[in-house]
Short mmCIF file of C-alpha atoms in Angstrom, two decimals:
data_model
loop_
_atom_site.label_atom_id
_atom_site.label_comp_id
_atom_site.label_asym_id
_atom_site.label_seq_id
_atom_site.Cartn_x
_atom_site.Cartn_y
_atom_site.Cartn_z
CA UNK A 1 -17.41 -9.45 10.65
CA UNK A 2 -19.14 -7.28 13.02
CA UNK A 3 -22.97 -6.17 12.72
CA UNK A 4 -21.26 -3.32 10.58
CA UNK A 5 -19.81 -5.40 8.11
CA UNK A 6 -16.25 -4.11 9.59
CA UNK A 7 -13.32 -7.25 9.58
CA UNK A 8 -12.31 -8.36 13.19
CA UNK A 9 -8.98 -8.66 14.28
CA UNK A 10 -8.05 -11.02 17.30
CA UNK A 11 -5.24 -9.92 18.48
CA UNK A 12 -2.74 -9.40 21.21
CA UNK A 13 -0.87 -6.13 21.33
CA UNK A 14 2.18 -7.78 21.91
CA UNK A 15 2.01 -10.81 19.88
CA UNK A 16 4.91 -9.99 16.33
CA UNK A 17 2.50 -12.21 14.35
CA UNK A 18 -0.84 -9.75 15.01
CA UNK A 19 1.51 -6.89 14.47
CA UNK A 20 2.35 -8.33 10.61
CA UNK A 21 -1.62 -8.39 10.15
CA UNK A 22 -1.87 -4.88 11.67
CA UNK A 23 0.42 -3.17 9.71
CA UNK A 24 -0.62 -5.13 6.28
CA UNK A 25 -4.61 -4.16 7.38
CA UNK A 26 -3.48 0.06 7.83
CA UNK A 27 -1.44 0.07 4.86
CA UNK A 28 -4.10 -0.79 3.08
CA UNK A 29 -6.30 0.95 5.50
CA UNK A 30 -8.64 -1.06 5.95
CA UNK A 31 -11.02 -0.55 9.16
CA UNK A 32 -11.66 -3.11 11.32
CA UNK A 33 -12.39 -4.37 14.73
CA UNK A 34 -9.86 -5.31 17.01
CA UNK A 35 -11.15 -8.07 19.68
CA UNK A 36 -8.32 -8.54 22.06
CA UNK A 37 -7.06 -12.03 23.30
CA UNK A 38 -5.04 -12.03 26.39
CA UNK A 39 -1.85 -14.43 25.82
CA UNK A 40 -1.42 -14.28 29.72
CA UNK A 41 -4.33 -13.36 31.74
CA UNK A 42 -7.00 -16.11 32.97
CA UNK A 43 -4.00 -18.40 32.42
CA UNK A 44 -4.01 -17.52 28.65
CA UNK A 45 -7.67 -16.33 26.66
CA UNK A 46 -6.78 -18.48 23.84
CA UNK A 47 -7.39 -21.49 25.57
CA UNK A 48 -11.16 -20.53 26.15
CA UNK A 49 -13.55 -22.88 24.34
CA UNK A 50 -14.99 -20.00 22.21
CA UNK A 51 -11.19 -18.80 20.97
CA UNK A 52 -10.26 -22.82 19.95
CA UNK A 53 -13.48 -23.02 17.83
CA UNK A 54 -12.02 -19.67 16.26
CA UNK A 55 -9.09 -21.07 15.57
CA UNK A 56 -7.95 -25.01 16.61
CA UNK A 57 -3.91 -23.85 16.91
CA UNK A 58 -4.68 -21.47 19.64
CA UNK A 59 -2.82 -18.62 18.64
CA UNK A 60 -3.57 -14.89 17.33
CA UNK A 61 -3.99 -13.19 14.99
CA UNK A 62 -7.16 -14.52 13.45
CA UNK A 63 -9.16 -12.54 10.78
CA UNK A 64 -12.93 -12.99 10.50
CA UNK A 65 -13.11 -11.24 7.15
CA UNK A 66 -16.07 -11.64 4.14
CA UNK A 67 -17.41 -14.29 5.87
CA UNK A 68 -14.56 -16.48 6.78
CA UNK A 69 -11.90 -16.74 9.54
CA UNK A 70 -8.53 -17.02 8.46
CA UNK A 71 -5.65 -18.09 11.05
CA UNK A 72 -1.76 -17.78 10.20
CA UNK A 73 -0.77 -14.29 9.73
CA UNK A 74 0.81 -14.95 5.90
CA UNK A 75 -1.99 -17.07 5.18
CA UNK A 76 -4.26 -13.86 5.93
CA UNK A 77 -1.89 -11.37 4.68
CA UNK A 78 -1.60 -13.27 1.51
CA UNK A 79 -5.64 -12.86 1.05
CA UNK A 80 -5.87 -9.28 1.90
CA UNK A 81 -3.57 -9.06 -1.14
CA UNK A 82 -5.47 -11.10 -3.07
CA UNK A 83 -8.78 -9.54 -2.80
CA UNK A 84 -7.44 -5.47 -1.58
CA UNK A 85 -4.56 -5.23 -4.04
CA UNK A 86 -4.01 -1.50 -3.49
CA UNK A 87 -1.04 -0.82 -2.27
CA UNK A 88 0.49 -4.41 -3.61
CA UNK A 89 2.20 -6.32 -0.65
CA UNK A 90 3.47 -8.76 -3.09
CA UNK A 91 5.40 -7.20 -6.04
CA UNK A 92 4.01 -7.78 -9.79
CA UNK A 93 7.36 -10.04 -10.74
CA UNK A 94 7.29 -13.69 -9.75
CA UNK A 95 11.14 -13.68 -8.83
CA UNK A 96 10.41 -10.66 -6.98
CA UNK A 97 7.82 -12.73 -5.00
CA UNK A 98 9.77 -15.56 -4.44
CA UNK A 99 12.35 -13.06 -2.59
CA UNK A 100 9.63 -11.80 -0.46
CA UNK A 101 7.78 -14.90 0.29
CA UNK A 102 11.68 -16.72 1.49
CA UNK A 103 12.20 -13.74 3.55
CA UNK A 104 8.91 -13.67 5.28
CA UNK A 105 8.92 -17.79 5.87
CA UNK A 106 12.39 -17.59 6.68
CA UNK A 107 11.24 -15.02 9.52
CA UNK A 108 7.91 -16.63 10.08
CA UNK A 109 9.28 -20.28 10.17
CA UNK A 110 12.64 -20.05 10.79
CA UNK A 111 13.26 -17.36 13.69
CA UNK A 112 9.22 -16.69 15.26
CA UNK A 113 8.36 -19.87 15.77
CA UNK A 114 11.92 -20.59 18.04
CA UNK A 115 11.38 -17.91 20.19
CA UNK A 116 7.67 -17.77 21.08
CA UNK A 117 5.89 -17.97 24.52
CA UNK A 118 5.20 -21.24 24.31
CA UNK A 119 8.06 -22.74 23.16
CA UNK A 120 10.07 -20.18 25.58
CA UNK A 121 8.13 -21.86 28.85
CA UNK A 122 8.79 -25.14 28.01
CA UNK A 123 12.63 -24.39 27.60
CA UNK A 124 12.26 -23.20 31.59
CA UNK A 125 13.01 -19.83 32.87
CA UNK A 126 17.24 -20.22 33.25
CA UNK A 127 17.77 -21.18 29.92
CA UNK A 128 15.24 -19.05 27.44
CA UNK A 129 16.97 -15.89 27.19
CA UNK A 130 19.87 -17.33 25.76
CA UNK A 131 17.56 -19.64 23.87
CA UNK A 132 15.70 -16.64 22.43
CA UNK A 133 19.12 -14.69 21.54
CA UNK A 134 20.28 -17.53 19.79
CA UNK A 135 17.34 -17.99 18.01
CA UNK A 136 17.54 -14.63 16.53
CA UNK A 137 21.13 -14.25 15.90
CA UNK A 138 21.06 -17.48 13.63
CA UNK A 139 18.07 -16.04 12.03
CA UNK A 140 19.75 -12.29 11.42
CA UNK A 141 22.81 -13.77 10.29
CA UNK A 142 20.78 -15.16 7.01
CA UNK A 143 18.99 -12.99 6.65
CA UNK A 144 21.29 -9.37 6.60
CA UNK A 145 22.99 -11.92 3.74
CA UNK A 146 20.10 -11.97 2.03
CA UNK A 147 18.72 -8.87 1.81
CA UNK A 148 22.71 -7.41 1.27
CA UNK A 149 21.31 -8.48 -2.44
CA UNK A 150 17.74 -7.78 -2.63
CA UNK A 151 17.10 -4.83 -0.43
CA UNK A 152 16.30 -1.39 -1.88
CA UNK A 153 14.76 1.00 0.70
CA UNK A 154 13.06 -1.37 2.22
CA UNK A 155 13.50 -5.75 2.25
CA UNK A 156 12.87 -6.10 -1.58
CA UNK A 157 13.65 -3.20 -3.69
CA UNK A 158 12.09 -0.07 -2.91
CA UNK A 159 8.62 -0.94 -2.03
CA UNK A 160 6.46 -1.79 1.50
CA UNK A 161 6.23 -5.70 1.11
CA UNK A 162 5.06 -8.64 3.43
CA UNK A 163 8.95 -8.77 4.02
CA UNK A 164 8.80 -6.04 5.96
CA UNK A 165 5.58 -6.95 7.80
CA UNK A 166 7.41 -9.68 9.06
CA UNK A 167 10.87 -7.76 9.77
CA UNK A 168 9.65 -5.30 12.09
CA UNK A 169 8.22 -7.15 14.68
CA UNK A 170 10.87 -9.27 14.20
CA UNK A 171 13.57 -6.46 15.05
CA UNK A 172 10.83 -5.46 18.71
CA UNK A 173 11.25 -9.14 20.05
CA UNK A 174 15.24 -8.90 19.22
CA UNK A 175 15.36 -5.45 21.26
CA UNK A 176 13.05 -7.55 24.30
CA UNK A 177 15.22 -10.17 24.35
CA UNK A 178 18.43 -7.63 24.31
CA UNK A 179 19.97 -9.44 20.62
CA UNK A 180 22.92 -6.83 20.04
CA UNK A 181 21.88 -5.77 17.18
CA UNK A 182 25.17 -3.94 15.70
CA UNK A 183 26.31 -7.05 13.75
CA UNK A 184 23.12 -6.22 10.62
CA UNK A 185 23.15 -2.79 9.57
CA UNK A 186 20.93 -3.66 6.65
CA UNK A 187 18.20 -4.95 8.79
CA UNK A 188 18.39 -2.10 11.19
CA UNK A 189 18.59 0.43 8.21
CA UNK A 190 15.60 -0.78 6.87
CA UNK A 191 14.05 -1.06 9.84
CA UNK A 192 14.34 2.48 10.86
CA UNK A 193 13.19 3.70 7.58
CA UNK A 194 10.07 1.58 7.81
CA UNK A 195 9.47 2.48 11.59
CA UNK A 196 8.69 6.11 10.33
CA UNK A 197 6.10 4.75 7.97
CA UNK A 198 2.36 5.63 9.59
CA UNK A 199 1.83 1.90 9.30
CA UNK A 200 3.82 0.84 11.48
CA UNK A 201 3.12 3.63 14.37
CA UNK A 202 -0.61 2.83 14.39
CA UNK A 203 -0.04 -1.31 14.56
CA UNK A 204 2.46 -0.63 17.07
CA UNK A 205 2.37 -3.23 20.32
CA UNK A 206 2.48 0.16 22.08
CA UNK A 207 -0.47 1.83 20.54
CA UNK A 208 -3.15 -0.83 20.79
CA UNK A 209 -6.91 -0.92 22.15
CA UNK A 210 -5.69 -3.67 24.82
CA UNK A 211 -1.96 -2.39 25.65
CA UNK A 212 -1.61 -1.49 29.34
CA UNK A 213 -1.64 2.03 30.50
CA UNK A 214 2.13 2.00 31.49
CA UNK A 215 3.48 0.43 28.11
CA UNK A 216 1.51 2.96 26.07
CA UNK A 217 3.38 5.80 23.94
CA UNK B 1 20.49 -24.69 -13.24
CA UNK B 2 22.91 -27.29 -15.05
CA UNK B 3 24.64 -26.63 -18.26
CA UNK B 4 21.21 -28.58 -19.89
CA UNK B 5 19.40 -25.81 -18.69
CA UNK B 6 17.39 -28.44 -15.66
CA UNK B 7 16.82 -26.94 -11.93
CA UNK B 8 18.86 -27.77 -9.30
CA UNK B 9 17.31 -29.27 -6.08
CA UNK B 10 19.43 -29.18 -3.23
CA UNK B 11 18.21 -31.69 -1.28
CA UNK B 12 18.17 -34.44 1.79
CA UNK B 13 16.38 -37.64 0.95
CA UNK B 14 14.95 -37.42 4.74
CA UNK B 15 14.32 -33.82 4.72
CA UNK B 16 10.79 -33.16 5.20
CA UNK B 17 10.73 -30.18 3.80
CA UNK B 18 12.46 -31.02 1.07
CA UNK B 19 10.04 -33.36 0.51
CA UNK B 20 7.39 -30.79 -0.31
CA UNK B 21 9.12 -29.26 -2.92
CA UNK B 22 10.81 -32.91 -4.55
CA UNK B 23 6.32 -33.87 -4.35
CA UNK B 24 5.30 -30.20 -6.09
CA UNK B 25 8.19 -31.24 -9.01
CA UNK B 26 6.91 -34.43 -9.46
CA UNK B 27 3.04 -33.47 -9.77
CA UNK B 28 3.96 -30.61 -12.44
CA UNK B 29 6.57 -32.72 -14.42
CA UNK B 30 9.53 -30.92 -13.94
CA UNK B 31 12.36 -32.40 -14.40
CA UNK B 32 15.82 -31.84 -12.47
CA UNK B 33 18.51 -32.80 -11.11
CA UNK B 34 19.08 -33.32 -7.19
CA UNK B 35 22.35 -32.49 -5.41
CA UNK B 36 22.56 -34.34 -2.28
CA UNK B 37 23.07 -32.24 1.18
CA UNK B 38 23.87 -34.90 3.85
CA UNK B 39 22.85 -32.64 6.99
CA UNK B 40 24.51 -35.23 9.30
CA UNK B 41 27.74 -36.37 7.49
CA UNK B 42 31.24 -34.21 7.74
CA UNK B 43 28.82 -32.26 10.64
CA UNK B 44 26.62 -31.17 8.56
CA UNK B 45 27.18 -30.55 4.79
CA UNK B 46 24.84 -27.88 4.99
CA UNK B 47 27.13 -25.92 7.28
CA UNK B 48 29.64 -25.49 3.94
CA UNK B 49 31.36 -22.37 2.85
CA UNK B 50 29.95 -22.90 -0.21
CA UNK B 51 26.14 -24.10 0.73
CA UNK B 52 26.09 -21.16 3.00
CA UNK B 53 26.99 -18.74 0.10
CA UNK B 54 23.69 -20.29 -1.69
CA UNK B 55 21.61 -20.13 1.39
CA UNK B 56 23.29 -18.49 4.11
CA UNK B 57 20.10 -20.58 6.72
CA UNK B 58 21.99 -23.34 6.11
CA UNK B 59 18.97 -25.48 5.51
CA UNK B 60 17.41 -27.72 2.43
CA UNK B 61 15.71 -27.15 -0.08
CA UNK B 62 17.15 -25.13 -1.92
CA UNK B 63 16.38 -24.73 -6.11
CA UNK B 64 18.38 -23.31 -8.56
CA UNK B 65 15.76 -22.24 -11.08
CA UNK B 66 15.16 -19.51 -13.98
CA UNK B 67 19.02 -17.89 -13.16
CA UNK B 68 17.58 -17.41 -9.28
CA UNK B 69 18.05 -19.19 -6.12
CA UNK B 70 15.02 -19.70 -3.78
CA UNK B 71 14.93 -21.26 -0.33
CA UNK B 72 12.30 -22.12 2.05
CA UNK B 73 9.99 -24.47 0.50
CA UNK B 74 6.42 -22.73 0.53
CA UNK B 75 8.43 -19.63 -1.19
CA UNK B 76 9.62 -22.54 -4.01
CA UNK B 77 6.46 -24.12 -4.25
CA UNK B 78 4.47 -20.67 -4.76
CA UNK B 79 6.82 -19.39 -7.28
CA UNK B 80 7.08 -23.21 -8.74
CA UNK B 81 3.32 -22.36 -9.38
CA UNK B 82 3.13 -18.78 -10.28
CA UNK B 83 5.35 -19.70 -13.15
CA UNK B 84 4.46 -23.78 -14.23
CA UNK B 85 0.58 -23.13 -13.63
CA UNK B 86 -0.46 -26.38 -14.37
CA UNK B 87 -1.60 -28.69 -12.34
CA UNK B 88 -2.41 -25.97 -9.99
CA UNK B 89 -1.23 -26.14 -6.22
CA UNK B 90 -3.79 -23.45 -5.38
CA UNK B 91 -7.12 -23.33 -5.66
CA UNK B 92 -8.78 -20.41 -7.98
CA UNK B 93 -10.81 -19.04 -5.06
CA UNK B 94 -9.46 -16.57 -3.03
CA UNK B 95 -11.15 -17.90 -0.42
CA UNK B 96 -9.81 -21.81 -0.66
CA UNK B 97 -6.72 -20.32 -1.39
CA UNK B 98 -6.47 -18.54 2.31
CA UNK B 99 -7.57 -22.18 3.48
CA UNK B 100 -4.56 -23.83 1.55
CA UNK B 101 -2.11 -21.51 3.35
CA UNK B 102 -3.62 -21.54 6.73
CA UNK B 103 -3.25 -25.08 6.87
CA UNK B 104 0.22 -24.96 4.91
CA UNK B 105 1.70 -22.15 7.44
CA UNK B 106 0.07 -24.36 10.49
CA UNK B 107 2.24 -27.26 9.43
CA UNK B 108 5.28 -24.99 8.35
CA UNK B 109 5.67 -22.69 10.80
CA UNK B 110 3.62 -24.36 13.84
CA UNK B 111 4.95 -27.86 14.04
CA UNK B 112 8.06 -28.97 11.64
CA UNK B 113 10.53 -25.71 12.96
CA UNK B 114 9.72 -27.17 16.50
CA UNK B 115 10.77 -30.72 15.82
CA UNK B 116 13.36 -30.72 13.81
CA UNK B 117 17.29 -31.75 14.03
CA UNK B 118 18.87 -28.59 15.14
CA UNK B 119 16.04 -27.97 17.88
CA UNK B 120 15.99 -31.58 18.86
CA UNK B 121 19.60 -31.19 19.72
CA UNK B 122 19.48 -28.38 21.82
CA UNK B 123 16.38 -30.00 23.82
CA UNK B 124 18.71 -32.21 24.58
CA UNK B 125 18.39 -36.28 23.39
CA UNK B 126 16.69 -37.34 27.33
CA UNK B 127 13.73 -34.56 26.51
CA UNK B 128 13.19 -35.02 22.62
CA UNK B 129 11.21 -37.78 21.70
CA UNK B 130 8.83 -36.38 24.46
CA UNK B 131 9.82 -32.94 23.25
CA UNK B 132 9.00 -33.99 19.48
CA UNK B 133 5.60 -36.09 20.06
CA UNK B 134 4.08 -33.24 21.75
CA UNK B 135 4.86 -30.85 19.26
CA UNK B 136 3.53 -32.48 16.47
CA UNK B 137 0.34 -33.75 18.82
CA UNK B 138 -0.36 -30.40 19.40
CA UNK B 139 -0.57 -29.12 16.11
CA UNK B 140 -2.30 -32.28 14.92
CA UNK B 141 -4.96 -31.84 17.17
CA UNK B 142 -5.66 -28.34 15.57
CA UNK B 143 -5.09 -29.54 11.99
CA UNK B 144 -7.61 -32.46 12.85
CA UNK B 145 -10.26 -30.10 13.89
CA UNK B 146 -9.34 -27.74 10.90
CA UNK B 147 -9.48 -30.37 7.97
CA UNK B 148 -12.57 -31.17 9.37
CA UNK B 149 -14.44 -28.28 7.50
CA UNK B 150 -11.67 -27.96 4.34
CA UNK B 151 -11.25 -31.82 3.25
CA UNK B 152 -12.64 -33.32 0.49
CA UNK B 153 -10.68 -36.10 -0.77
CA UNK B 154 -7.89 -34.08 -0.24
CA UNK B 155 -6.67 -31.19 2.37
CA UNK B 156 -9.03 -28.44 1.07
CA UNK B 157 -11.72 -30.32 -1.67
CA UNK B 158 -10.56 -32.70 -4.21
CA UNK B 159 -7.82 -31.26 -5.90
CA UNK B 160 -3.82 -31.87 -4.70
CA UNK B 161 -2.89 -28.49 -3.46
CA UNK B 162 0.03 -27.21 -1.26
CA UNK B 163 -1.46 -28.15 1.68
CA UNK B 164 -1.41 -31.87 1.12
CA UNK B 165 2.37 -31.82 0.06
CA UNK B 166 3.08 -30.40 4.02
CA UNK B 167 0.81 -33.02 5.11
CA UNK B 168 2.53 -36.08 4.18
CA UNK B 169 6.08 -35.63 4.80
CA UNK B 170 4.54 -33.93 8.33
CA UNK B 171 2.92 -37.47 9.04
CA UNK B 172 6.02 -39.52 7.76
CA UNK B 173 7.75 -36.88 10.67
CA UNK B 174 4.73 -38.10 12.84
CA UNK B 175 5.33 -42.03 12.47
CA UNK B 176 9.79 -41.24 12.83
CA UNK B 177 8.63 -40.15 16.11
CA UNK B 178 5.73 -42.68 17.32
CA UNK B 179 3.23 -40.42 17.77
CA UNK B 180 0.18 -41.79 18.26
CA UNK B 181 -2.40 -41.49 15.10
CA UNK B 182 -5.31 -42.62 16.51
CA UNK B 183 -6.90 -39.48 16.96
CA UNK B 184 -6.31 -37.88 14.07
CA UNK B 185 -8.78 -40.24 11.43
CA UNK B 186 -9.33 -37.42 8.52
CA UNK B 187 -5.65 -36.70 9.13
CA UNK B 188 -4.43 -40.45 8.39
CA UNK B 189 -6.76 -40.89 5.45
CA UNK B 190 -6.16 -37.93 3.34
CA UNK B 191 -2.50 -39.29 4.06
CA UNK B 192 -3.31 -42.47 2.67
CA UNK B 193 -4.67 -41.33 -0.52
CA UNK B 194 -1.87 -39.07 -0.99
CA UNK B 195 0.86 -41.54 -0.87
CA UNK B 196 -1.11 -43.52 -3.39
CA UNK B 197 -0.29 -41.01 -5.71
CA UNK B 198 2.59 -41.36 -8.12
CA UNK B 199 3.98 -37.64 -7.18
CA UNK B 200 4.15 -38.66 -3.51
CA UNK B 201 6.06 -42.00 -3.92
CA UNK B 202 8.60 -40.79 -6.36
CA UNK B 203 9.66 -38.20 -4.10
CA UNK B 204 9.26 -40.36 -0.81
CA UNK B 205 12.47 -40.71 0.99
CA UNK B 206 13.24 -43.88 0.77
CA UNK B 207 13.26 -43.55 -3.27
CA UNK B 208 16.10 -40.39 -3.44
CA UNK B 209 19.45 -40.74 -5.02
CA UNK B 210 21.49 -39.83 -1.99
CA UNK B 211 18.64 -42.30 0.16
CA UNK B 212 21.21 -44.95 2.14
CA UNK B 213 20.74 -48.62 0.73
CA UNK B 214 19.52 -49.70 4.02
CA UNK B 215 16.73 -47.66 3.58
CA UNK B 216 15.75 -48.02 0.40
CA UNK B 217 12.52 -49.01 -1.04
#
């Protein structure tokens, strides 16, 4: 926390995972700090001594936060929920939760993980574009089945859940790495409708202390 | 669930994720029944008409349970402990709690999705044992650092929680692979009190009803 008491944010302004954290930490508007980590520049920021004693796994988002410092971005959603219940990013009903909690692993385990930087440079320049489309397609497949039978509005019924969190950025790196998306209406339905929510235009990659002058909107 | 009324674990006997869930029955005493997904045999029995209509990521676990279906294991374990409370698989503090699921979401989203079968095959077999032991290296060396200030007997203090049921099936992965342990000492002996454990050798591997005679032990 800073001298203010206010929650800091390490994050990345393009990084999907610190977008889930940004959007769960407005919805429930909660102010905080952001303190940017540059994925790229200096031959990556989270490599710096300070950042790995932050965090050992080297990635964003991390959230110092009542006097701890959570990594993993459903790890640190999951406690924002858990101590700022208003609004609920987990619904009341257990089977409820156990549709959003598959949905947002099957996102954050199944599909993110694939397609990352890291994992993307090792896999060498010809090959990670179709790498990263396949990737994503496997992962969209599943999931528009999936939420054919628990989506309302949004991923679960007709509430703003960690589901979503995780869809949206989900849906950005798609549209970077040119996934056509026509095949999952569902998941570009609800994607649209949760794009207009004021949430997710102020965590937006594209609206962020550290994004570059010519990405900004 | 069967006509009895028991869960239904879909299941590989060398599935590490499967594992987790087979360990979290076995510590709260549920009982079920296991039907066997070979994910090699006939190309893949997960790959199925019929298993994709239950999980359309073709991937184990999967548990039929209370009428629903739930994949991805840390979704199953949560709800597994949302509704069976006891023993409890995560701590009463908030803050422990975050711990459980940083370390939980490290293992599940930042190592096993990056070394296992279906990514192994498109590194290509030449590039995967390297492919595999730097993965899990890599994420060890973070977990190492992290366990550090969490551990007590166990992952986070002395109680089992569902940290330590990624943990061991992440270290059987580990040994499958010949990484070298060496490094990793709080790793290797919160391992070794864990498979001690009567939960953790029932649901080992080599103890399944679809494990291969060969293997058995």
């Amino acid at each position: 926390m800073t001298e203010s008491g206010k929650p800091i944010l390490y994050s990345y302004f393009r990084s999907s995972c610190a977008w889930r954290v940004r959007s769960a930490l407005a919805l429930k508007g909660i102010d905080y700090e952001t303190m940017p980590i540059n994925l790229i520049k200096d031959g990556g920021q989270q490599f710096s001594a300070e950042f790995q004693a932050l965090n050992p796994m080297k990635q964003v988002p991390v959230l110092k936060i009542d006097g701890i410092t959570i990594g993993q971005s459903l790890a640190i959603i999951e406690y924002l929920d858990e101590t700022r219940p208003t609004p609920r990013l987990l619904p009341q009903d257990p089977r409820k939760r156990a549709s959003v909690r598959m949905i947002s692993n099957l996102i954050a385990s199944g599909i993110q993980p694939l397609q990352n930087l890291g994992v993307l440079k090792q896999v060498g320049q010809e090959k990670q574009l179709t790498w990263a489309q396949n990737v994503i397609s496997v992962g969209f497949g599943a999931l528009e089945r999936i939420l054919q039978s628990t989506a309302g509005e949004y991923c679960v019924g007709d509430e703003v859940t960690m589901a979503d969190l995780c869809l949206v950025p989900q849906v950005a790196n798609a549209e970077r790495y040119k996934v056509d998306l026509t095949p999952y209406s569902t998941i570009r339905r609800i994607n649209k409708s949760l794009l207009a929510l004021e949430a997710f235009q102020v965590s937006h990659p594209c609206r962020q202390p550290d994004t570059p002058a010519e990405l900004r909107a």
